[in-house]
């Protein structure tokens, strides 16, 4: 069967089981947009290519499948660089297809030419510049294989226009060997000596902690983690990237560690004698000042990526495998710590003395953002997916939403990309139309990518957006208040400009506003009744509210600052 | 490529260097991927030599001398291994490797110093590979140390244009192996 390169590309995507592409056409990718008309694949037309990338990420994080985005060359390609970088930092499986100028024009500064494989070399797991139509099936199959196996990540395919216009005899690789990836071996044999050593360290530990990172979700280790944790009774902390890997409702879960983690999670890591790091990478936002991080702890480091070993923190045992397999191996060897009663008693004291806290909401005054999140969560259907932007609202969402299952928390961790929330929510809802999707957003973040609500409305993707409108780039304001003597520099945004309700309505969404508790409950109930169009709520929250606990950047986790209301004589 | 390659005193090789013999797919952009990785991770390359491996069109061998002080070798190898086009990495500790390098140098000569140039060449084992009335080009294929030596010896001459290839290496043969 003779196909054009463009047809071969779409057919290859169909073969990979792709059901949704997020994209926006242009000259160099034009040939590929024709066969889309005849394909079963749904194409969602975005308003900005950054939106396409974040939607594909939201889709991937909510479904566990690779997200797919397609854009044109030059500015289309550079517009999607931020999501690619974001996916690279968070190991999100993504396949991004960019149009490229014709092969003969490459290198001549042709109209809308840019070296996107060069630009994205450092922020993709791998990228391809296709040379001939015959390669298309192999490259597409290889791209999905690379994006979704081993440590997942973004893969970019650059497709010159003449290649998509030329013809090829259709074929499709039927084995991994045909992908021609001689240097790629994602499956590693689990090392029984490392397992034995890990089991031995666990057996000697009195203050162990399961330090669970994003790799646990990526390797679908929820069940294995629950089984291992329940059997051993070892305390669990889940990082920002791992929220949902272990149910928040379990008393064994101490919450999130790190800069804005719970006191008990942060302190348990600090005082631990054994960190069992599962797909976690000792990010500086978790360790605080490295030299004073968990100084008395031995480390078992489980990761699929061996380059994470000893990169930041020296490990006593390194075990290269996926998290689920490691936990099964530990279970099989009956790895069991010493008696943990004393350890748990200590942890329970911290939890009692320093729970998450905020000032009680008042009936009139501005809303407490934490309370708004709790109210939305209480009224939300089970299994609701939550996305967020980046800033204070993100930290509060992570702290105050109860995550019970994988794929329900979709956020930008490693890169901290403002504007992630709205498009990610659209992508998540496109991938999981059966679920309610809430985006907990900041007013600053919302203004970066809000135009995608036009996409959501026109494509019939009814997400719900809660803007925690504090009239500020709140997280930066918090740092300026605390570390720059309240000298506020370029952080004020205004609560009324833009008018979020009118803006939402102009985009075909329902726009609501709440300035006090009564209105808050009303608009949440109203939003939950609307299931056909997107809803945007402008929650007027207190500008002065700060995120606690907090470990100041670069300082020791021992110097964690709890909420002022909890600061007694000791802290 | 390294901003300060002269870490080893008179010997130009960094004190804690390692030789990585890296088998890569012979595809466009592979060298850029390797160079980019070293640059963005802050690993220093001391020298780098590339050529097709075993006359193979599909693979090339890149011999990279890395400064193991700029980053732990484990990190360098781990990150390099993640490049999809990298097929195999052999870490050759200097004592386990046979290393060779090629040096070419062109010197201005006149009737007064011509004899001493020839002397230096003879003493260091370099050969004369090109000559005209004003200049001579000498060549040495030898150990990096021998090349260092020659380079040092040529310092006293004027108008020297000197080029070294960077080293290539293979594992030292196992002397306990049976015939
Ligand atoms: C693209 C981008 N630019 C700048 C920043 C730095 N930054 C981090 S949080 C933040 C403020 C976010 O403001 P808003 O969305 O209103 O959230 P809030 O902190 O007020 O909840 C800024 C500017 C960033 N993370 N991403
Ligand atoms: Mg704000």
XYZ file of C-alpha atoms and ligand atoms in Angstrom:
777
model
C 0.000 0.000 0.000
C 1.463 3.362 -1.029
C 0.942 6.193 1.447
C 2.199 9.727 1.709
C 4.493 10.451 4.629
C 1.672 12.448 6.176
C -0.728 9.520 5.924
C 1.937 7.194 7.270
C 2.408 9.456 10.284
C -1.282 9.480 11.165
C -1.584 5.749 10.538
C 1.417 5.144 12.777
C -0.180 7.191 15.550
C -3.333 5.117 15.167
C -1.226 1.964 15.439
C 0.201 3.283 18.714
C -3.331 3.583 20.081
C -3.416 7.375 20.090
C -6.952 8.670 20.568
C -6.248 12.389 21.064
C -3.797 14.892 19.579
C -3.461 18.449 20.862
C -2.202 20.820 18.197
C -2.343 23.757 15.869
C -1.450 23.694 12.150
C 0.834 25.832 10.009
C 2.761 25.682 6.755
C 5.356 23.027 7.466
C 2.924 20.598 9.132
C 0.077 21.315 6.680
C 0.310 18.010 4.772
C -0.258 16.076 8.014
C -3.427 17.989 8.809
C -5.167 16.611 5.721
C -5.260 12.905 6.684
C -6.425 13.916 10.192
C -9.809 14.566 8.581
C -10.067 10.853 7.738
C -8.673 9.559 11.027
C -10.416 8.202 14.102
C -8.036 10.273 16.209
C -9.579 13.297 17.874
C -7.636 16.492 17.215
C -8.088 19.280 19.719
C -7.325 22.681 18.231
C -5.545 24.816 20.815
C -5.154 28.602 20.907
C -1.429 28.594 21.684
C 1.092 25.804 21.227
C 2.151 25.993 24.873
C -1.424 24.958 25.622
C -1.078 21.916 23.356
C 2.020 20.779 25.221
C 0.559 21.190 28.706
C -2.690 19.530 27.603
C -0.689 16.559 26.372
C 1.065 16.495 29.763
C -2.237 16.649 31.635
C -3.554 13.848 29.450
C -0.451 11.748 30.154
C -0.449 12.320 33.909
C -4.156 11.527 34.226
C -4.190 8.457 31.964
C -0.671 7.036 32.301
C -0.427 6.959 28.497
C 1.837 9.133 26.355
C 0.364 12.541 25.511
C 0.649 13.677 21.892
C 1.019 17.225 20.575
C 1.548 18.432 17.030
C 2.633 21.882 15.898
C 4.225 23.624 12.951
C 7.851 24.652 12.482
C 9.602 27.798 13.715
C 7.430 29.705 16.206
C 5.019 26.778 16.536
C 7.918 24.633 17.611
C 9.494 27.201 19.940
C 6.107 27.837 21.565
C 6.029 24.247 22.748
C 9.533 24.272 24.200
C 8.280 25.162 27.706
C 5.997 22.110 27.978
C 8.766 19.892 26.620
C 11.122 21.229 29.267
C 8.422 20.778 31.881
C 7.791 17.165 30.837
C 11.521 16.506 30.904
C 11.804 17.715 34.498
C 8.800 15.641 35.590
C 9.537 12.534 33.476
C 6.183 12.778 31.722
C 5.728 10.607 28.610
C 5.122 12.915 25.671
C 5.432 12.613 21.906
C 5.703 15.985 20.208
C 5.576 16.237 16.435
C 6.884 19.390 14.807
C 6.724 20.328 11.137
C 10.035 21.312 9.593
C 10.953 23.126 6.392
C 11.768 20.933 3.405
C 14.969 18.907 3.663
C 16.703 20.918 0.941
C 15.978 24.178 2.773
C 17.281 23.043 6.173
C 20.196 25.220 7.206
C 19.302 28.072 4.848
C 17.324 30.199 7.331
C 14.189 29.452 5.339
C 10.838 30.933 6.359
C 9.810 29.505 9.741
C 12.878 27.339 9.987
C 14.332 26.646 13.391
C 16.666 23.977 14.684
C 14.149 22.440 17.072
C 16.097 19.207 17.496
C 19.086 21.323 18.521
C 16.982 23.491 20.830
C 15.368 20.521 22.563
C 18.418 18.253 22.742
C 18.906 18.961 26.428
C 15.220 18.764 27.379
C 14.054 15.636 25.578
C 14.742 12.009 26.337
C 15.538 11.797 22.653
C 14.593 13.532 19.436
C 14.495 12.598 15.768
C 14.806 14.519 12.518
C 13.115 12.293 9.957
C 15.024 11.962 6.688
C 12.700 9.841 4.557
C 9.075 8.752 4.540
C 10.083 5.122 4.852
C 11.442 5.857 8.371
C 8.197 7.308 9.697
C 6.668 4.107 11.137
C 9.930 3.118 12.790
C 10.510 6.562 14.282
C 6.951 6.864 15.593
C 7.100 3.398 17.163
C 10.524 4.190 18.629
C 9.268 7.527 19.973
C 6.420 5.872 21.898
C 8.705 3.114 23.122
C 11.235 5.663 24.393
C 8.637 8.015 25.882
C 6.861 5.339 27.899
C 9.524 2.859 29.013
C 12.415 3.117 31.463
C 12.366 6.602 32.950
C 9.606 8.186 30.842
C 10.051 11.544 29.162
C 9.328 13.727 26.162
C 10.394 12.639 22.672
C 10.273 15.009 19.718
C 9.845 14.082 16.066
C 10.783 16.757 13.548
C 9.164 16.080 10.178
C 10.290 18.036 7.083
C 7.492 19.056 4.746
C 8.885 17.290 1.671
C 9.084 14.047 3.663
C 5.426 14.230 4.633
C 4.571 14.906 0.975
C 6.633 12.073 -0.494
C 5.347 8.518 -0.709
C 6.344 5.266 0.946
C 5.289 1.641 0.946
C 3.390 1.139 4.204
C 4.947 -1.086 6.835
C 5.029 -1.118 10.595
C 7.657 -2.516 12.931
C 6.491 -5.657 14.662
C 9.291 -6.045 17.177
C 11.520 -3.950 19.396
C 14.519 -5.030 17.294
C 13.058 -3.296 14.255
C 13.068 0.009 16.134
C 16.825 0.182 15.627
C 17.685 1.353 19.137
C 20.887 -0.561 19.840
C 21.805 1.733 22.736
C 18.498 1.587 24.590
C 17.921 -1.117 27.194
C 15.297 0.038 29.676
C 14.786 -3.314 31.372
C 17.417 -4.076 33.928
C 17.834 -7.289 35.864
C 17.204 -6.663 39.527
C 20.447 -7.234 41.449
C 19.788 -9.850 44.175
C 22.829 -8.713 46.169
C 21.497 -5.169 46.318
C 18.109 -6.507 47.394
C 19.758 -8.615 50.108
C 21.746 -5.619 51.328
C 18.620 -3.451 51.363
C 16.686 -6.100 53.283
C 19.496 -6.241 55.799
C 19.482 -2.446 56.302
C 15.702 -2.447 56.692
C 16.055 -5.228 59.270
C 18.435 -3.081 61.320
C 16.420 0.117 61.128
C 14.464 1.619 64.007
C 13.476 4.887 62.356
C 12.874 4.091 58.703
C 10.876 6.287 56.316
C 9.500 5.444 52.882
C 10.477 8.518 50.883
C 8.197 8.131 47.869
C 8.829 10.129 44.687
C 7.261 10.507 41.267
C 8.891 7.293 40.070
C 6.414 5.353 42.214
C 3.525 6.715 40.151
C 5.420 6.286 36.891
C 6.000 2.622 37.665
C 2.397 2.121 38.850
C 3.591 0.982 42.247
C 0.526 2.009 44.279
C -0.579 -1.516 45.136
C 2.922 -2.763 45.878
C 3.570 0.291 48.035
C 0.377 -0.131 49.982
C 1.111 -3.821 50.601
C 4.700 -3.210 51.674
C 3.850 -0.219 53.842
C 0.983 -1.984 55.572
C 3.024 -5.078 56.292
C 6.025 -3.190 57.664
C 4.226 -0.206 59.215
C 7.002 2.082 57.981
C 5.961 5.775 57.860
C 5.328 7.118 54.365
C 5.972 10.560 52.886
C 4.993 11.435 49.314
C 6.746 14.240 47.456
C 4.946 16.851 45.364
C 5.428 14.551 42.361
C 4.124 11.506 44.219
C 0.881 12.821 45.709
C -1.657 10.059 45.121
C 0.886 7.239 45.208
C -0.275 6.403 48.752
C -3.697 7.263 50.154
C -3.697 10.423 52.250
C -6.439 8.879 54.377
C -4.040 6.278 55.825
C -2.759 7.302 59.257
C 0.589 5.887 58.178
C 0.944 8.741 55.672
C 2.725 11.790 57.050
C 2.062 13.898 53.954
C 4.449 15.833 51.766
C 8.080 16.529 52.714
C 10.091 19.537 51.612
C 10.017 23.321 51.617
C 6.265 23.416 52.286
C 5.863 19.913 53.623
C 4.189 18.914 56.853
C 6.237 19.231 60.013
C 6.046 15.499 60.646
C 7.108 14.509 57.102
C 10.037 16.925 57.078
C 11.143 16.007 60.570
C 10.722 12.266 60.106
C 13.167 12.455 57.199
C 15.525 14.565 59.284
C 15.555 12.160 62.232
C 15.370 8.947 60.266
C 18.007 6.238 60.460
C 17.034 4.778 57.075
C 15.595 6.533 54.040
C 14.047 4.138 51.569
C 13.956 6.428 48.528
C 11.535 5.083 45.940
C 11.751 6.858 42.588
C 12.742 10.074 44.343
C 15.724 12.224 43.460
C 16.638 14.238 46.560
C 15.533 17.494 44.963
C 16.768 20.613 46.742
C 13.140 21.504 47.498
C 12.989 18.298 49.561
C 16.422 18.206 51.168
C 16.795 21.878 52.057
C 20.423 22.520 52.931
C 22.014 19.273 51.830
C 24.766 19.116 54.424
C 22.232 19.029 57.244
C 19.687 16.786 55.548
C 18.919 13.522 57.351
C 22.468 13.320 58.653
C 21.879 10.152 60.671
C 20.223 8.190 57.896
C 21.488 5.387 55.756
C 19.990 5.442 52.275
C 18.485 2.762 50.079
C 17.971 4.359 46.691
C 15.617 2.635 44.256
C 15.401 4.187 40.805
C 15.063 3.057 37.212
C 17.615 5.739 36.253
C 21.062 4.913 37.588
C 22.265 8.456 36.940
C 20.195 9.486 39.975
C 22.358 7.378 42.261
C 24.865 9.341 44.314
C 24.086 12.454 42.258
C 22.896 14.463 45.219
C 22.999 12.158 48.221
C 25.343 9.247 48.643
C 23.444 5.981 48.967
C 24.391 2.892 50.968
C 22.467 0.621 48.633
C 21.477 1.427 45.072
C 18.902 -0.707 43.346
C 18.264 -0.007 39.700
C 14.758 -1.200 38.894
C 11.240 0.086 38.879
C 9.704 0.876 42.228
C 6.992 -1.790 42.075
C 9.485 -4.572 41.370
C 11.755 -3.427 44.173
C 8.899 -3.461 46.682
C 7.822 -6.920 45.565
C 11.393 -8.123 46.040
C 11.516 -6.589 49.536
C 8.220 -8.267 50.376
C 9.395 -11.579 49.039
C 12.452 -11.389 51.268
C 10.174 -10.384 54.139
C 12.142 -7.198 54.808
C 11.010 -6.027 58.224
C 12.336 -3.214 60.410
C 12.888 -3.462 64.156
C 10.120 -2.458 66.520
C 8.823 0.956 65.448
C 6.737 1.825 68.521
C 9.131 4.451 69.831
C 9.512 5.963 66.363
C 5.769 6.164 65.844
C 5.257 7.661 69.273
C 7.687 10.414 68.427
C 6.056 11.026 65.053
C 2.580 11.169 66.582
C 3.809 13.817 69.023
C 4.999 15.976 66.123
C 1.742 15.484 64.287
C -0.257 16.529 67.321
C 1.871 19.510 68.141
C 2.392 20.764 64.574
C -0.492 19.862 62.281
C -1.166 21.842 59.123
C -2.787 25.027 60.321
C -4.335 28.277 59.161
C -6.378 31.008 60.810
C -10.090 30.316 61.114
C -12.110 31.852 58.291
C -14.280 34.817 59.194
C -17.804 35.265 57.891
C -17.268 38.479 55.980
C -13.596 39.386 55.263
C -11.544 37.901 52.452
C -11.562 34.145 52.016
C -8.910 31.842 53.409
C -7.478 30.063 50.375
C -6.871 26.865 52.357
C -10.504 26.813 53.426
C -11.677 27.319 49.843
C -9.660 24.282 48.755
C -11.045 22.183 51.609
C -14.574 23.240 50.722
C -14.118 22.352 47.045
C -12.573 19.016 48.023
C -15.412 18.197 50.410
C -18.011 18.835 47.721
C -16.076 17.043 44.969
C -16.956 13.632 43.586
C -14.604 10.828 44.605
C -11.795 10.375 42.086
C -11.804 14.038 41.111
C -8.618 15.046 39.298
C -6.914 18.218 40.504
C -4.484 20.302 38.509
C -2.745 23.466 39.607
C -0.569 26.318 38.500
C 2.602 27.203 40.362
C 2.740 29.290 43.488
C 1.053 29.449 46.870
C -2.196 27.987 45.556
C -0.267 24.942 44.300
C 1.257 24.294 47.707
C -2.105 24.689 49.423
C -3.750 22.360 46.914
C -1.085 19.763 47.580
C -1.421 20.212 51.344
C -5.185 20.407 51.744
C -6.598 18.136 49.052
C -6.846 14.488 50.099
C -5.331 12.375 47.350
C -6.346 8.751 47.390
C -5.295 7.331 44.040
C -2.767 7.615 41.224
C -3.355 10.155 38.485
C -5.530 12.481 40.527
C -2.868 15.153 41.139
C -1.541 16.804 38.008
C 1.006 19.526 38.553
C 4.270 21.045 37.444
C 6.943 20.033 39.927
C 10.507 20.126 38.692
C 10.116 23.107 36.397
C 7.427 24.991 38.303
C 5.772 26.317 35.160
C 3.193 29.027 35.796
C 0.230 28.588 33.456
C 0.332 24.799 33.606
C -2.984 24.397 35.400
C -5.703 25.329 32.884
C -4.334 23.494 29.831
C -3.294 20.510 31.964
C -6.852 20.308 33.282
C -8.214 20.328 29.726
C -5.831 17.534 28.752
C -6.706 15.522 31.855
C -10.432 15.892 31.192
C -9.954 14.958 27.524
C -8.213 11.785 28.671
C -10.572 11.037 31.564
C -13.978 12.431 30.532
C -15.552 10.259 33.244
C -13.839 12.268 35.976
C -14.510 15.707 37.390
C -11.466 17.910 36.845
C -10.771 20.936 39.018
C -7.947 23.348 38.338
C -6.837 25.168 41.476
C -5.182 28.193 39.915
C -3.525 31.442 40.887
C -4.557 34.756 39.392
C -1.066 35.173 37.940
C -0.967 31.687 36.459
C -4.476 31.978 35.047
C -3.449 35.016 33.022
C -0.657 33.075 31.347
C -2.747 30.415 29.575
C -6.423 31.230 30.188
C -7.172 31.524 26.470
C -7.265 27.733 26.331
C -10.685 27.951 27.971
C -11.837 28.931 24.487
C -10.467 25.565 23.360
C -12.232 23.853 26.260
C -15.562 25.465 25.461
C -15.434 24.864 21.732
C -14.285 21.250 22.169
C -16.855 20.546 24.871
C -14.415 19.884 27.688
C -16.150 21.039 30.867
C -13.419 21.656 33.410
C -13.794 23.686 36.584
C -11.316 26.411 37.449
C -10.963 27.914 40.913
C -8.867 31.064 40.799
C -7.493 31.823 44.243
C -7.392 35.523 43.476
C -5.086 37.163 45.976
C -4.289 40.023 43.582
C -0.633 39.134 43.767
C 2.097 36.923 42.467
C 1.590 35.542 45.916
C 4.509 33.191 46.293
C 6.964 35.891 45.287
C 5.171 38.336 47.550
C 5.614 35.863 50.417
C 9.380 35.743 49.869
C 9.562 39.530 49.646
C 7.593 39.854 52.864
C 9.727 37.335 54.714
C 13.186 37.842 53.271
C 13.203 41.340 51.746
C 11.717 43.346 54.646
C 8.299 43.618 53.007
C 9.759 45.544 50.074
C 7.227 44.471 47.465
C 8.694 44.715 43.999
C 6.604 43.983 40.908
C 4.245 41.503 42.500
C 0.942 43.363 42.614
C -1.602 42.301 39.990
C -4.973 43.780 41.091
C -8.007 41.728 42.043
C -10.325 43.460 39.575
C -8.208 43.837 36.471
C -8.954 41.735 34.532
C -12.566 41.054 35.446
C -12.354 37.255 35.627
C -16.101 36.735 35.468
C -16.488 38.747 32.275
C -13.389 37.154 30.817
C -14.787 33.682 31.533
C -18.093 34.632 29.941
C -16.345 36.053 26.887
C -14.704 32.655 26.469
C -18.039 30.882 26.582
C -17.632 29.660 30.152
C -19.754 30.265 33.209
C -18.094 32.920 35.359
C -18.763 33.114 39.100
C -17.372 35.121 41.969
C -17.205 34.643 45.724
C -15.990 37.188 48.241
C -17.284 35.701 51.485
C -18.088 32.324 53.008
C -21.723 32.342 52.071
C -20.947 33.070 48.424
C -18.170 30.536 48.481
C -20.480 27.647 49.380
C -23.028 28.863 46.865
C -20.686 29.087 43.894
C -19.096 25.714 44.639
C -22.523 24.092 44.652
C -23.417 25.943 41.460
C -20.160 24.881 39.759
C -20.830 21.264 40.643
C -24.217 21.450 38.937
C -22.710 22.588 35.635
C -21.383 19.714 33.561
C -21.684 20.945 29.987
C -19.425 23.988 29.856
C -16.307 25.084 31.707
C -16.789 27.060 34.908
C -14.441 29.701 36.250
C -14.743 30.972 39.814
C -13.028 34.089 41.029
C -12.428 33.478 44.750
C -11.334 36.681 46.461
C -8.725 35.506 48.927
C -6.565 37.218 51.514
C -3.410 38.698 49.926
C -1.466 38.444 53.165
C -1.933 34.694 53.582
C 1.328 32.749 53.543
C 2.189 29.102 52.994
C 3.308 27.251 56.118
C 5.197 25.230 57.101
C 8.187 26.682 55.317
C 11.853 25.844 55.136
C 13.571 28.952 53.809
C 15.564 28.385 50.647
C 19.029 27.066 51.444
C 18.419 26.647 55.148
C 18.271 23.424 57.090
C 15.115 21.370 57.383
C 15.704 21.602 61.131
C 14.755 25.272 60.852
C 11.260 24.604 59.599
C 8.861 27.462 60.342
C 5.372 26.359 61.313
C 2.233 28.496 61.176
C 2.444 31.425 63.650
C -0.535 30.091 65.617
C 1.501 26.991 66.511
C 4.634 28.796 67.563
C 4.830 28.240 71.264
C 7.882 28.553 73.413
C 9.838 25.881 71.540
C 9.414 27.279 68.016
C 36.912 22.356 25.271
C 37.855 22.543 28.910
C 38.545 26.096 29.991
C 41.465 25.075 32.184
C 42.974 21.910 30.841
C 46.366 22.399 32.476
C 45.723 20.715 35.759
C 48.695 18.445 35.823
C 51.714 20.747 35.910
C 54.023 20.094 32.997
C 51.990 17.072 32.039
C 48.920 18.507 30.353
C 46.644 15.685 31.392
C 44.322 16.390 34.319
C 45.445 14.691 37.490
C 42.363 12.539 37.854
C 41.468 11.763 34.317
C 39.632 8.828 32.908
C 39.381 7.556 29.398
C 35.925 6.672 28.194
C 35.772 4.583 25.081
C 32.237 5.176 23.866
C 30.614 3.215 21.085
C 27.930 5.342 19.436
C 25.522 5.026 16.558
C 26.935 6.774 13.548
C 24.056 9.229 13.202
C 23.804 12.939 12.548
C 24.081 15.000 15.695
C 25.525 12.339 17.982
C 28.631 14.370 18.721
C 26.473 17.407 19.485
C 24.484 15.296 21.942
C 27.646 14.228 23.735
C 29.186 17.704 23.739
C 25.872 19.229 24.850
C 25.547 16.772 27.705
C 29.039 17.541 28.973
C 28.437 21.277 28.678
C 25.077 21.350 30.465
C 26.149 19.026 33.264
C 29.404 20.877 33.810
C 31.641 17.906 33.025
C 35.012 18.833 31.534
C 36.300 17.155 28.407
C 40.065 17.181 28.113
C 40.272 15.624 24.676
C 38.004 13.866 22.266
C 38.695 11.741 19.202
C 36.099 10.220 16.897
C 36.309 7.724 14.050
C 34.281 4.877 12.604
C 34.632 1.787 14.752
C 36.144 -1.359 13.264
C 35.547 -0.012 9.773
C 31.856 -0.135 10.567
C 29.506 2.315 8.895
C 26.905 1.918 11.621
C 28.958 2.712 14.705
C 31.687 5.126 15.663
C 34.014 5.063 18.605
C 34.471 8.243 20.579
C 37.444 8.345 22.901
C 36.860 10.955 25.542
C 39.403 11.917 28.156
C 37.339 13.300 31.001
C 38.413 15.274 33.969
C 37.131 13.148 36.828
C 37.545 16.111 39.155
C 34.797 18.082 37.439
C 32.264 15.386 38.362
C 32.257 11.861 39.742
C 32.909 9.336 37.005
C 29.735 7.469 38.007
C 27.692 10.563 37.147
C 29.427 11.112 33.830
C 28.983 7.492 32.774
C 25.395 7.343 34.054
C 24.323 10.447 32.175
C 26.217 9.465 29.019
C 24.576 6.069 29.079
C 21.149 7.713 28.930
C 21.866 9.123 25.484
C 19.864 6.825 23.263
C 22.554 6.793 20.557
C 25.232 5.630 22.989
C 25.571 1.873 22.629
C 28.364 0.976 25.039
C 30.754 2.734 27.378
C 34.089 1.341 28.450
C 35.768 3.129 31.304
C 39.509 2.732 30.928
C 41.481 3.690 33.989
C 44.836 5.019 32.714
C 46.756 2.028 34.068
C 44.468 -0.393 32.235
C 44.729 1.279 28.843
C 47.079 1.624 25.956
C 46.891 5.281 24.998
C 48.325 6.881 21.909
C 48.195 10.288 20.395
C 49.491 11.990 17.287
C 51.295 15.302 17.261
C 52.147 17.436 14.230
C 54.266 20.577 14.493
C 55.571 22.985 11.892
C 58.615 25.080 12.834
C 60.413 27.907 11.099
C 63.996 26.933 10.547
C 67.097 28.637 9.287
C 70.614 27.424 8.747
C 71.504 28.123 12.342
C 68.821 26.114 14.116
C 68.059 23.476 11.490
C 70.430 21.025 13.138
C 68.910 21.432 16.582
C 65.427 20.843 15.209
C 66.608 17.637 13.650
C 68.270 16.746 16.946
C 65.072 17.212 18.905
C 63.210 15.113 16.381
C 65.747 12.342 16.583
C 65.831 12.391 20.390
C 62.081 12.247 20.806
C 61.435 9.708 18.107
C 59.563 12.191 15.924
C 59.889 12.001 12.192
C 60.155 14.714 9.604
C 57.137 14.547 7.367
C 57.367 17.780 5.366
C 60.109 20.297 4.556
C 60.682 23.479 2.579
C 63.271 26.240 2.655
C 61.823 28.002 5.729
C 60.001 25.299 7.638
C 59.880 21.713 8.648
C 56.948 19.642 9.893
C 57.608 16.951 12.451
C 55.267 14.189 13.514
C 55.115 12.004 16.556
C 52.749 9.132 17.151
C 53.291 8.046 20.713
C 52.120 8.053 24.269
C 50.586 11.268 25.542
C 53.698 11.634 27.725
C 55.973 11.422 24.694
C 53.862 14.039 22.971
C 54.077 16.249 26.067
C 57.829 15.839 25.952
C 58.119 16.839 22.349
C 55.795 19.773 22.860
C 57.990 20.962 25.719
C 61.129 20.503 23.688
C 59.706 22.590 20.862
C 58.860 25.490 23.161
C 62.240 27.103 22.656
C 61.754 27.389 18.909
C 60.078 30.348 17.271
C 57.015 30.221 15.047
C 55.762 26.805 16.079
C 52.344 25.720 14.852
C 51.377 22.627 16.749
C 48.398 20.309 16.611
C 47.575 17.242 18.705
C 44.779 14.829 17.961
C 43.709 13.956 21.469
C 44.230 10.408 22.499
C 42.718 7.155 21.428
C 42.857 4.131 23.671
C 42.126 0.459 23.915
C 42.180 -1.830 26.932
C 45.598 -3.209 27.830
C 45.834 -6.885 26.918
C 45.383 -9.386 29.660
C 48.863 -10.812 30.366
C 47.523 -13.798 32.256
C 45.506 -15.051 29.309
C 46.493 -18.505 28.028
C 47.968 -18.858 24.583
C 6.666 30.885 33.918
C 7.045 31.291 35.303
N 7.420 32.567 35.539
C 7.748 32.946 36.800
C 7.710 32.060 37.829
C 8.091 32.477 39.243
N 6.918 32.385 40.136
C 6.725 31.309 40.932
S 5.286 31.398 41.783
C 4.925 32.900 41.129
C 3.670 33.613 41.499
C 2.458 32.949 40.976
O 1.360 33.811 41.135
P -0.111 33.283 41.165
O -0.385 32.453 39.976
O -1.027 34.417 41.398
O -0.105 32.270 42.390
P -0.061 32.584 43.981
O 1.343 32.362 44.429
O -0.511 33.988 44.185
O -0.984 31.575 44.556
C 5.938 33.313 40.262
C 5.944 34.605 39.542
C 7.357 30.722 37.519
N 7.342 29.763 38.446
N 7.001 30.383 36.262
Mg -1.901 35.140 43.098
